[in-house]
PDB file of C-alpha atoms in Angstrom:
ATOM      1  CA  UNK A   1       3.285   3.223 -48.813  1.00  0.00           C
ATOM      2  CA  UNK A   2       0.246   3.061 -50.953  1.00  0.00           C
ATOM      3  CA  UNK A   3       0.204   0.092 -53.296  1.00  0.00           C
ATOM      4  CA  UNK A   4      -1.949  -1.659 -55.681  1.00  0.00           C
ATOM      5  CA  UNK A   5      -2.317  -5.216 -56.707  1.00  0.00           C
ATOM      6  CA  UNK A   6      -2.048  -6.325 -60.250  1.00  0.00           C
ATOM      7  CA  UNK A   7      -2.253 -10.194 -60.443  1.00  0.00           C
ATOM      8  CA  UNK A   8       0.272 -11.337 -57.889  1.00  0.00           C
ATOM      9  CA  UNK A   9       2.383  -8.565 -57.963  1.00  0.00           C
ATOM     10  CA  UNK A  10       1.851  -5.308 -55.737  1.00  0.00           C
ATOM     11  CA  UNK A  11       2.460  -2.156 -57.811  1.00  0.00           C
ATOM     12  CA  UNK A  12       4.782   0.560 -56.276  1.00  0.00           C
ATOM     13  CA  UNK A  13       3.574   3.633 -57.394  1.00  0.00           C
ATOM     14  CA  UNK A  14       6.323   5.910 -56.674  1.00  0.00           C
ATOM     15  CA  UNK A  15       9.124   4.218 -58.817  1.00  0.00           C
ATOM     16  CA  UNK A  16       6.605   2.479 -61.428  1.00  0.00           C
ATOM     17  CA  UNK A  17       4.949   5.970 -62.412  1.00  0.00           C
ATOM     18  CA  UNK A  18       7.477   8.519 -61.727  1.00  0.00           C
ATOM     19  CA  UNK A  19      11.080   6.696 -62.161  1.00  0.00           C
ATOM     20  CA  UNK A  20      13.010   9.821 -62.879  1.00  0.00           C
ATOM     21  CA  UNK A  21      12.024  11.593 -59.516  1.00  0.00           C
ATOM     22  CA  UNK A  22      12.543   8.354 -57.654  1.00  0.00           C
ATOM     23  CA  UNK A  23      16.165   8.438 -59.209  1.00  0.00           C
ATOM     24  CA  UNK A  24      16.597  11.914 -57.543  1.00  0.00           C
ATOM     25  CA  UNK A  25      15.001  10.348 -54.150  1.00  0.00           C
ATOM     26  CA  UNK A  26      17.359   7.360 -54.075  1.00  0.00           C
ATOM     27  CA  UNK A  27      20.132  10.239 -54.748  1.00  0.00           C
ATOM     28  CA  UNK A  28      18.882  11.926 -51.499  1.00  0.00           C
ATOM     29  CA  UNK A  29      18.777   8.990 -49.416  1.00  0.00           C
ATOM     30  CA  UNK A  30      20.974   8.097 -46.439  1.00  0.00           C
ATOM     31  CA  UNK A  31      23.198  11.001 -46.939  1.00  0.00           C
ATOM     32  CA  UNK A  32      24.956  10.059 -43.722  1.00  0.00           C
ATOM     33  CA  UNK A  33      25.943   6.668 -45.208  1.00  0.00           C
ATOM     34  CA  UNK A  34      24.509   5.155 -41.752  1.00  0.00           C
ATOM     35  CA  UNK A  35      22.003   2.890 -43.463  1.00  0.00           C
ATOM     36  CA  UNK A  36      24.489   1.501 -45.868  1.00  0.00           C
ATOM     37  CA  UNK A  37      27.264   0.910 -43.122  1.00  0.00           C
ATOM     38  CA  UNK A  38      24.610  -1.077 -41.289  1.00  0.00           C
ATOM     39  CA  UNK A  39      23.713  -3.295 -44.371  1.00  0.00           C
ATOM     40  CA  UNK A  40      27.316  -3.802 -44.920  1.00  0.00           C
ATOM     41  CA  UNK A  41      28.077  -4.900 -41.459  1.00  0.00           C
ATOM     42  CA  UNK A  42      25.041  -6.976 -40.738  1.00  0.00           C
ATOM     43  CA  UNK A  43      25.174  -8.521 -44.433  1.00  0.00           C
ATOM     44  CA  UNK A  44      28.775  -8.351 -45.478  1.00  0.00           C
ATOM     45  CA  UNK A  45      28.906  -9.128 -48.987  1.00  0.00           C
ATOM     46  CA  UNK A  46      32.759  -8.821 -50.119  1.00  0.00           C
ATOM     47  CA  UNK A  47      33.116 -11.675 -52.580  1.00  0.00           C
ATOM     48  CA  UNK A  48      29.584 -12.837 -52.208  1.00  0.00           C
ATOM     49  CA  UNK A  49      26.739 -13.491 -54.587  1.00  0.00           C
ATOM     50  CA  UNK A  50      24.126 -10.797 -53.967  1.00  0.00           C
ATOM     51  CA  UNK A  51      20.421 -10.737 -54.929  1.00  0.00           C
ATOM     52  CA  UNK A  52      18.656  -7.580 -54.555  1.00  0.00           C
ATOM     53  CA  UNK A  53      14.902  -8.181 -54.728  1.00  0.00           C
ATOM     54  CA  UNK A  54      12.801  -5.557 -56.232  1.00  0.00           C
ATOM     55  CA  UNK A  55      15.726  -3.891 -57.396  1.00  0.00           C
ATOM     56  CA  UNK A  56      13.537  -1.197 -59.451  1.00  0.00           C
ATOM     57  CA  UNK A  57      15.655   0.503 -62.118  1.00  0.00           C
ATOM     58  CA  UNK A  58      18.929  -0.861 -60.526  1.00  0.00           C
ATOM     59  CA  UNK A  59      20.008   1.947 -58.643  1.00  0.00           C
ATOM     60  CA  UNK A  60      21.833  -0.223 -55.767  1.00  0.00           C
ATOM     61  CA  UNK A  61      23.192  -2.710 -58.305  1.00  0.00           C
ATOM     62  CA  UNK A  62      26.479  -1.116 -59.172  1.00  0.00           C
ATOM     63  CA  UNK A  63      27.283  -0.194 -55.475  1.00  0.00           C
ATOM     64  CA  UNK A  64      27.080  -3.845 -54.357  1.00  0.00           C
ATOM     65  CA  UNK A  65      29.083  -4.636 -57.414  1.00  0.00           C
ATOM     66  CA  UNK A  66      31.876  -2.984 -55.789  1.00  0.00           C
ATOM     67  CA  UNK A  67      32.465  -5.718 -53.076  1.00  0.00           C
ATOM     68  CA  UNK A  68      30.332  -8.824 -54.437  1.00  0.00           C
ATOM     69  CA  UNK A  69      31.360 -11.431 -56.714  1.00  0.00           C
ATOM     70  CA  UNK A  70      28.295 -11.379 -58.557  1.00  0.00           C
ATOM     71  CA  UNK A  71      25.129  -9.445 -58.165  1.00  0.00           C
ATOM     72  CA  UNK A  72      21.624 -10.175 -59.357  1.00  0.00           C
ATOM     73  CA  UNK A  73      18.652  -7.660 -59.589  1.00  0.00           C
ATOM     74  CA  UNK A  74      14.973  -9.022 -59.733  1.00  0.00           C
ATOM     75  CA  UNK A  75      12.254  -6.770 -60.637  1.00  0.00           C
ATOM     76  CA  UNK A  76       8.864  -7.480 -61.770  1.00  0.00           C
ATOM     77  CA  UNK A  77       8.047  -4.387 -63.766  1.00  0.00           C
ATOM     78  CA  UNK A  78       9.268  -4.686 -67.174  1.00  0.00           C
ATOM     79  CA  UNK A  79      10.242  -0.853 -67.889  1.00  0.00           C
ATOM     80  CA  UNK A  80      12.130  -0.889 -64.806  1.00  0.00           C
ATOM     81  CA  UNK A  81      14.013  -4.066 -65.908  1.00  0.00           C
ATOM     82  CA  UNK A  82      14.903  -2.144 -68.973  1.00  0.00           C
ATOM     83  CA  UNK A  83      15.903   0.710 -67.023  1.00  0.00           C
ATOM     84  CA  UNK A  84      18.036  -1.460 -64.720  1.00  0.00           C
ATOM     85  CA  UNK A  85      19.964  -3.727 -67.732  1.00  0.00           C
ATOM     86  CA  UNK A  86      20.847  -0.467 -69.026  1.00  0.00           C
ATOM     87  CA  UNK A  87      22.310   0.921 -65.738  1.00  0.00           C
ATOM     88  CA  UNK A  88      24.500  -2.238 -65.383  1.00  0.00           C
ATOM     89  CA  UNK A  89      25.331  -2.802 -69.086  1.00  0.00           C
ATOM     90  CA  UNK A  90      28.657  -2.293 -68.812  1.00  0.00           C
ATOM     91  CA  UNK A  91      29.456  -4.075 -65.271  1.00  0.00           C
ATOM     92  CA  UNK A  92      30.194  -7.942 -65.838  1.00  0.00           C
ATOM     93  CA  UNK A  93      29.287  -8.574 -62.340  1.00  0.00           C
ATOM     94  CA  UNK A  94      25.731  -7.663 -62.520  1.00  0.00           C
ATOM     95  CA  UNK A  95      22.414  -8.967 -64.238  1.00  0.00           C
ATOM     96  CA  UNK A  96      18.628  -8.148 -63.860  1.00  0.00           C
ATOM     97  CA  UNK A  97      15.933 -10.864 -64.500  1.00  0.00           C
ATOM     98  CA  UNK A  98      12.351 -10.057 -64.437  1.00  0.00           C
ATOM     99  CA  UNK A  99      10.298 -12.148 -61.463  1.00  0.00           C
ATOM    100  CA  UNK A 100       8.848 -11.341 -58.200  1.00  0.00           C
ATOM    101  CA  UNK A 101       9.770 -11.915 -54.879  1.00  0.00           C
ATOM    102  CA  UNK A 102       7.343 -14.948 -54.422  1.00  0.00           C
ATOM    103  CA  UNK A 103       9.000 -16.669 -57.528  1.00  0.00           C
ATOM    104  CA  UNK A 104      12.553 -15.782 -57.623  1.00  0.00           C
ATOM    105  CA  UNK A 105      14.073 -16.927 -61.152  1.00  0.00           C
ATOM    106  CA  UNK A 106      17.017 -18.155 -59.615  1.00  0.00           C
ATOM    107  CA  UNK A 107      18.455 -21.480 -58.591  1.00  0.00           C
ATOM    108  CA  UNK A 108      18.493 -23.111 -54.831  1.00  0.00           C
ATOM    109  CA  UNK A 109      21.465 -22.294 -52.974  1.00  0.00           C
ATOM    110  CA  UNK A 110      22.589 -19.700 -55.126  1.00  0.00           C
ATOM    111  CA  UNK A 111      23.158 -16.459 -53.124  1.00  0.00           C
ATOM    112  CA  UNK A 112      24.842 -15.583 -49.871  1.00  0.00           C
ATOM    113  CA  UNK A 113      22.950 -12.154 -49.434  1.00  0.00           C
ATOM    114  CA  UNK A 114      19.479 -11.448 -50.287  1.00  0.00           C
ATOM    115  CA  UNK A 115      18.907  -7.702 -49.896  1.00  0.00           C
ATOM    116  CA  UNK A 116      15.250  -6.028 -50.171  1.00  0.00           C
ATOM    117  CA  UNK A 117      14.983  -2.339 -49.472  1.00  0.00           C
ATOM    118  CA  UNK A 118      11.038  -0.958 -49.384  1.00  0.00           C
ATOM    119  CA  UNK A 119      10.165  -3.553 -51.589  1.00  0.00           C
ATOM    120  CA  UNK A 120       7.532  -6.398 -51.124  1.00  0.00           C
ATOM    121  CA  UNK A 121       8.412  -7.217 -47.564  1.00  0.00           C
ATOM    122  CA  UNK A 122       5.929  -5.190 -45.506  1.00  0.00           C
ATOM    123  CA  UNK A 123       4.928  -7.655 -42.824  1.00  0.00           C
ATOM    124  CA  UNK A 124       2.123 -10.452 -42.944  1.00  0.00           C
ATOM    125  CA  UNK A 125       1.304 -11.409 -46.290  1.00  0.00           C
ATOM    126  CA  UNK A 126       5.109 -11.575 -47.306  1.00  0.00           C
ATOM    127  CA  UNK A 127       5.328 -15.369 -46.337  1.00  0.00           C
ATOM    128  CA  UNK A 128       6.078 -16.531 -49.752  1.00  0.00           C
ATOM    129  CA  UNK A 129       8.772 -14.102 -50.534  1.00  0.00           C
ATOM    130  CA  UNK A 130      10.564 -15.222 -47.237  1.00  0.00           C
ATOM    131  CA  UNK A 131      10.160 -18.917 -48.166  1.00  0.00           C
ATOM    132  CA  UNK A 132      11.803 -18.086 -51.753  1.00  0.00           C
ATOM    133  CA  UNK A 133      14.779 -16.071 -49.966  1.00  0.00           C
ATOM    134  CA  UNK A 134      15.482 -19.130 -47.910  1.00  0.00           C
ATOM    135  CA  UNK A 135      15.414 -21.435 -51.042  1.00  0.00           C
ATOM    136  CA  UNK A 136      17.990 -19.033 -52.795  1.00  0.00           C
ATOM    137  CA  UNK A 137      20.351 -18.450 -50.225  1.00  0.00           C
ATOM    138  CA  UNK A 138      23.069 -20.870 -49.080  1.00  0.00           C
ATOM    139  CA  UNK A 139      23.218 -22.256 -45.592  1.00  0.00           C
ATOM    140  CA  UNK A 140      25.048 -19.381 -43.564  1.00  0.00           C
ATOM    141  CA  UNK A 141      23.476 -16.840 -46.039  1.00  0.00           C
ATOM    142  CA  UNK A 142      21.477 -13.988 -44.939  1.00  0.00           C
ATOM    143  CA  UNK A 143      18.376 -11.979 -45.968  1.00  0.00           C
ATOM    144  CA  UNK A 144      18.434  -8.265 -45.039  1.00  0.00           C
ATOM    145  CA  UNK A 145      15.199  -6.454 -45.270  1.00  0.00           C
ATOM    146  CA  UNK A 146      15.326  -2.423 -45.203  1.00  0.00           C
ATOM    147  CA  UNK A 147      12.237  -0.509 -44.357  1.00  0.00           C
ATOM    148  CA  UNK A 148      11.233   2.857 -43.457  1.00  0.00           C
ATOM    149  CA  UNK A 149      10.312   3.230 -39.645  1.00  0.00           C
ATOM    150  CA  UNK A 150       7.270   4.657 -39.350  1.00  0.00           C
ATOM    151  CA  UNK A 151       7.423   5.166 -35.537  1.00  0.00           C
ATOM    152  CA  UNK A 152      10.279   7.549 -35.852  1.00  0.00           C
ATOM    153  CA  UNK A 153      10.817  11.617 -36.835  1.00  0.00           C
ATOM    154  CA  UNK A 154       8.248  13.625 -38.833  1.00  0.00           C
ATOM    155  CA  UNK A 155       8.610  11.479 -41.919  1.00  0.00           C
ATOM    156  CA  UNK A 156       7.111   8.492 -39.966  1.00  0.00           C
ATOM    157  CA  UNK A 157       4.242  10.292 -38.705  1.00  0.00           C
ATOM    158  CA  UNK A 158       3.651  11.465 -42.568  1.00  0.00           C
ATOM    159  CA  UNK A 159       3.863   7.833 -43.380  1.00  0.00           C
ATOM    160  CA  UNK A 160       1.033   6.655 -40.987  1.00  0.00           C
ATOM    161  CA  UNK A 161      -1.145   9.653 -41.939  1.00  0.00           C
ATOM    162  CA  UNK A 162      -0.794   9.017 -45.796  1.00  0.00           C
ATOM    163  CA  UNK A 163      -1.113   5.101 -45.118  1.00  0.00           C
ATOM    164  CA  UNK A 164      -3.449   4.576 -42.171  1.00  0.00           C
ATOM    165  CA  UNK A 165      -3.810   0.818 -42.530  1.00  0.00           C
ATOM    166  CA  UNK A 166      -0.320   0.268 -42.117  1.00  0.00           C
ATOM    167  CA  UNK A 167       0.622  -0.946 -38.519  1.00  0.00           C
ATOM    168  CA  UNK A 168       4.391  -0.390 -38.081  1.00  0.00           C
ATOM    169  CA  UNK A 169       4.090  -1.903 -35.026  1.00  0.00           C
ATOM    170  CA  UNK A 170       2.531  -5.249 -36.269  1.00  0.00           C
ATOM    171  CA  UNK A 171       5.148  -5.370 -39.040  1.00  0.00           C
ATOM    172  CA  UNK A 172       7.912  -5.435 -36.411  1.00  0.00           C
ATOM    173  CA  UNK A 173       5.892  -8.310 -34.462  1.00  0.00           C
ATOM    174  CA  UNK A 174       5.620 -10.113 -37.729  1.00  0.00           C
ATOM    175  CA  UNK A 175       9.166 -10.154 -38.463  1.00  0.00           C
ATOM    176  CA  UNK A 176      10.510 -10.807 -35.051  1.00  0.00           C
ATOM    177  CA  UNK A 177       8.115 -13.991 -34.859  1.00  0.00           C
ATOM    178  CA  UNK A 178       9.846 -15.033 -38.304  1.00  0.00           C
ATOM    179  CA  UNK A 179      13.359 -15.066 -36.479  1.00  0.00           C
ATOM    180  CA  UNK A 180      14.477 -11.906 -37.880  1.00  0.00           C
ATOM    181  CA  UNK A 181      16.751  -9.493 -35.442  1.00  0.00           C
ATOM    182  CA  UNK A 182      15.932  -5.831 -35.975  1.00  0.00           C
ATOM    183  CA  UNK A 183      18.527  -2.614 -36.010  1.00  0.00           C
ATOM    184  CA  UNK A 184      17.033   0.834 -35.892  1.00  0.00           C
ATOM    185  CA  UNK A 185      19.116   3.354 -38.015  1.00  0.00           C
ATOM    186  CA  UNK A 186      18.791   7.012 -38.119  1.00  0.00           C
ATOM    187  CA  UNK A 187      19.920   8.901 -41.181  1.00  0.00           C
ATOM    188  CA  UNK A 188      19.112  11.864 -43.273  1.00  0.00           C
ATOM    189  CA  UNK A 189      17.776  12.609 -47.024  1.00  0.00           C
ATOM    190  CA  UNK A 190      19.210  15.686 -48.429  1.00  0.00           C
ATOM    191  CA  UNK A 191      18.087  17.473 -51.339  1.00  0.00           C
ATOM    192  CA  UNK A 192      20.043  19.670 -54.017  1.00  0.00           C
ATOM    193  CA  UNK A 193      17.029  22.336 -53.864  1.00  0.00           C
ATOM    194  CA  UNK A 194      13.601  22.639 -52.817  1.00  0.00           C
ATOM    195  CA  UNK A 195      11.779  21.620 -56.053  1.00  0.00           C
ATOM    196  CA  UNK A 196      13.267  18.207 -55.653  1.00  0.00           C
ATOM    197  CA  UNK A 197      12.268  17.757 -52.085  1.00  0.00           C
ATOM    198  CA  UNK A 198       8.918  18.637 -53.103  1.00  0.00           C
ATOM    199  CA  UNK A 199       9.077  16.509 -56.050  1.00  0.00           C
ATOM    200  CA  UNK A 200       9.948  13.600 -54.094  1.00  0.00           C
ATOM    201  CA  UNK A 201       7.533  14.089 -51.022  1.00  0.00           C
ATOM    202  CA  UNK A 202       4.674  14.325 -53.414  1.00  0.00           C
ATOM    203  CA  UNK A 203       5.359  10.894 -55.018  1.00  0.00           C
ATOM    204  CA  UNK A 204       5.715   9.286 -51.482  1.00  0.00           C
ATOM    205  CA  UNK A 205       2.302  10.515 -49.768  1.00  0.00           C
ATOM    206  CA  UNK A 206      -1.142  11.721 -50.270  1.00  0.00           C
ATOM    207  CA  UNK A 207      -1.566  15.197 -51.729  1.00  0.00           C
ATOM    208  CA  UNK A 208      -2.761  16.667 -48.756  1.00  0.00           C
ATOM    209  CA  UNK A 209       0.028  14.944 -46.394  1.00  0.00           C
ATOM    210  CA  UNK A 210       2.726  15.687 -48.938  1.00  0.00           C
ATOM    211  CA  UNK A 211       1.883  19.490 -48.723  1.00  0.00           C
ATOM    212  CA  UNK A 212       2.132  19.135 -44.618  1.00  0.00           C
ATOM    213  CA  UNK A 213       5.439  17.547 -45.392  1.00  0.00           C
ATOM    214  CA  UNK A 214       6.759  20.158 -47.976  1.00  0.00           C
ATOM    215  CA  UNK A 215       5.741  22.666 -45.653  1.00  0.00           C
ATOM    216  CA  UNK A 216       7.200  21.373 -42.496  1.00  0.00           C
ATOM    217  CA  UNK A 217      10.614  20.646 -43.804  1.00  0.00           C
ATOM    218  CA  UNK A 218      12.688  23.945 -43.578  1.00  0.00           C
ATOM    219  CA  UNK A 219      15.973  24.038 -45.510  1.00  0.00           C
ATOM    220  CA  UNK A 220      16.889  20.962 -47.810  1.00  0.00           C
ATOM    221  CA  UNK A 221      17.194  17.955 -45.165  1.00  0.00           C
ATOM    222  CA  UNK A 222      15.071  15.657 -43.413  1.00  0.00           C
ATOM    223  CA  UNK A 223      15.592  12.915 -40.651  1.00  0.00           C
ATOM    224  CA  UNK A 224      14.281   9.488 -41.153  1.00  0.00           C
ATOM    225  CA  UNK A 225      14.428   6.254 -39.594  1.00  0.00           C
ATOM    226  CA  UNK A 226      15.041   3.083 -40.995  1.00  0.00           C
ATOM    227  CA  UNK A 227      14.673  -0.375 -39.720  1.00  0.00           C
ATOM    228  CA  UNK A 228      17.004  -3.207 -40.906  1.00  0.00           C
ATOM    229  CA  UNK A 229      15.717  -6.804 -40.326  1.00  0.00           C
ATOM    230  CA  UNK A 230      17.966  -9.773 -40.718  1.00  0.00           C
ATOM    231  CA  UNK A 231      17.864 -13.302 -40.783  1.00  0.00           C
ATOM    232  CA  UNK A 232      20.538 -15.974 -41.438  1.00  0.00           C
ATOM    233  CA  UNK A 233      20.264 -19.488 -42.727  1.00  0.00           C
ATOM    234  CA  UNK A 234      21.396 -22.248 -40.495  1.00  0.00           C
ATOM    235  CA  UNK A 235      24.853 -22.889 -41.575  1.00  0.00           C
ATOM    236  CA  UNK A 236      24.495 -26.761 -41.011  1.00  0.00           C
ATOM    237  CA  UNK A 237      20.872 -26.736 -43.170  1.00  0.00           C
ATOM    238  CA  UNK A 238      20.268 -29.844 -45.006  1.00  0.00           C
ATOM    239  CA  UNK A 239      17.628 -29.157 -47.932  1.00  0.00           C
ATOM    240  CA  UNK A 240      15.150 -31.918 -48.378  1.00  0.00           C
TER     241      UNK A 240
END
């Protein structure tokens, strides 16, 4: 959860500094499929134009493209933009643009779904990104924000210990006040070996907390909770 500000962009040190480890983390996440099922139910994207904000190196773009008409990944960090473009180079439905959540390089009314997973939208302070998502979404379109639920399971406790200034309850109140519905989803992260598990936890938490997390995780799986926040644009909305 630790983030560092560079200009108007907040660094995500886990993927910015250790993209290869984060790739293995993505592969381990949502082993039950419960989170993906919830996203597909709450933000259907069959034949839709999808935007993935803070797409990182594009891990989720091909999966959206299996159903969507088009998929645009938006990412501020140029090395990750390059990695994402390489990932989708043979997929004509996908493209990747450099940009930030607060200044999306997209036209008004150009998307049916705007998706952000553990990126930018962490509670108070993300209002510019919410406004940009509304600008880009067509009437009836949906913004779906996926964040880790720091109130649940050992993983949530490790999150709070590693980032004590983050208040998950305040974040939830913020999104409710902005008109979002929320669904809690429990799933598992499953790793191929203990080395991968340890590497992943060490890029997510401070050193002392990471060691506690490694020691407190027997085997190769851990339970993780998510919150899926959704807000739909009014279907009859008239733009000014």
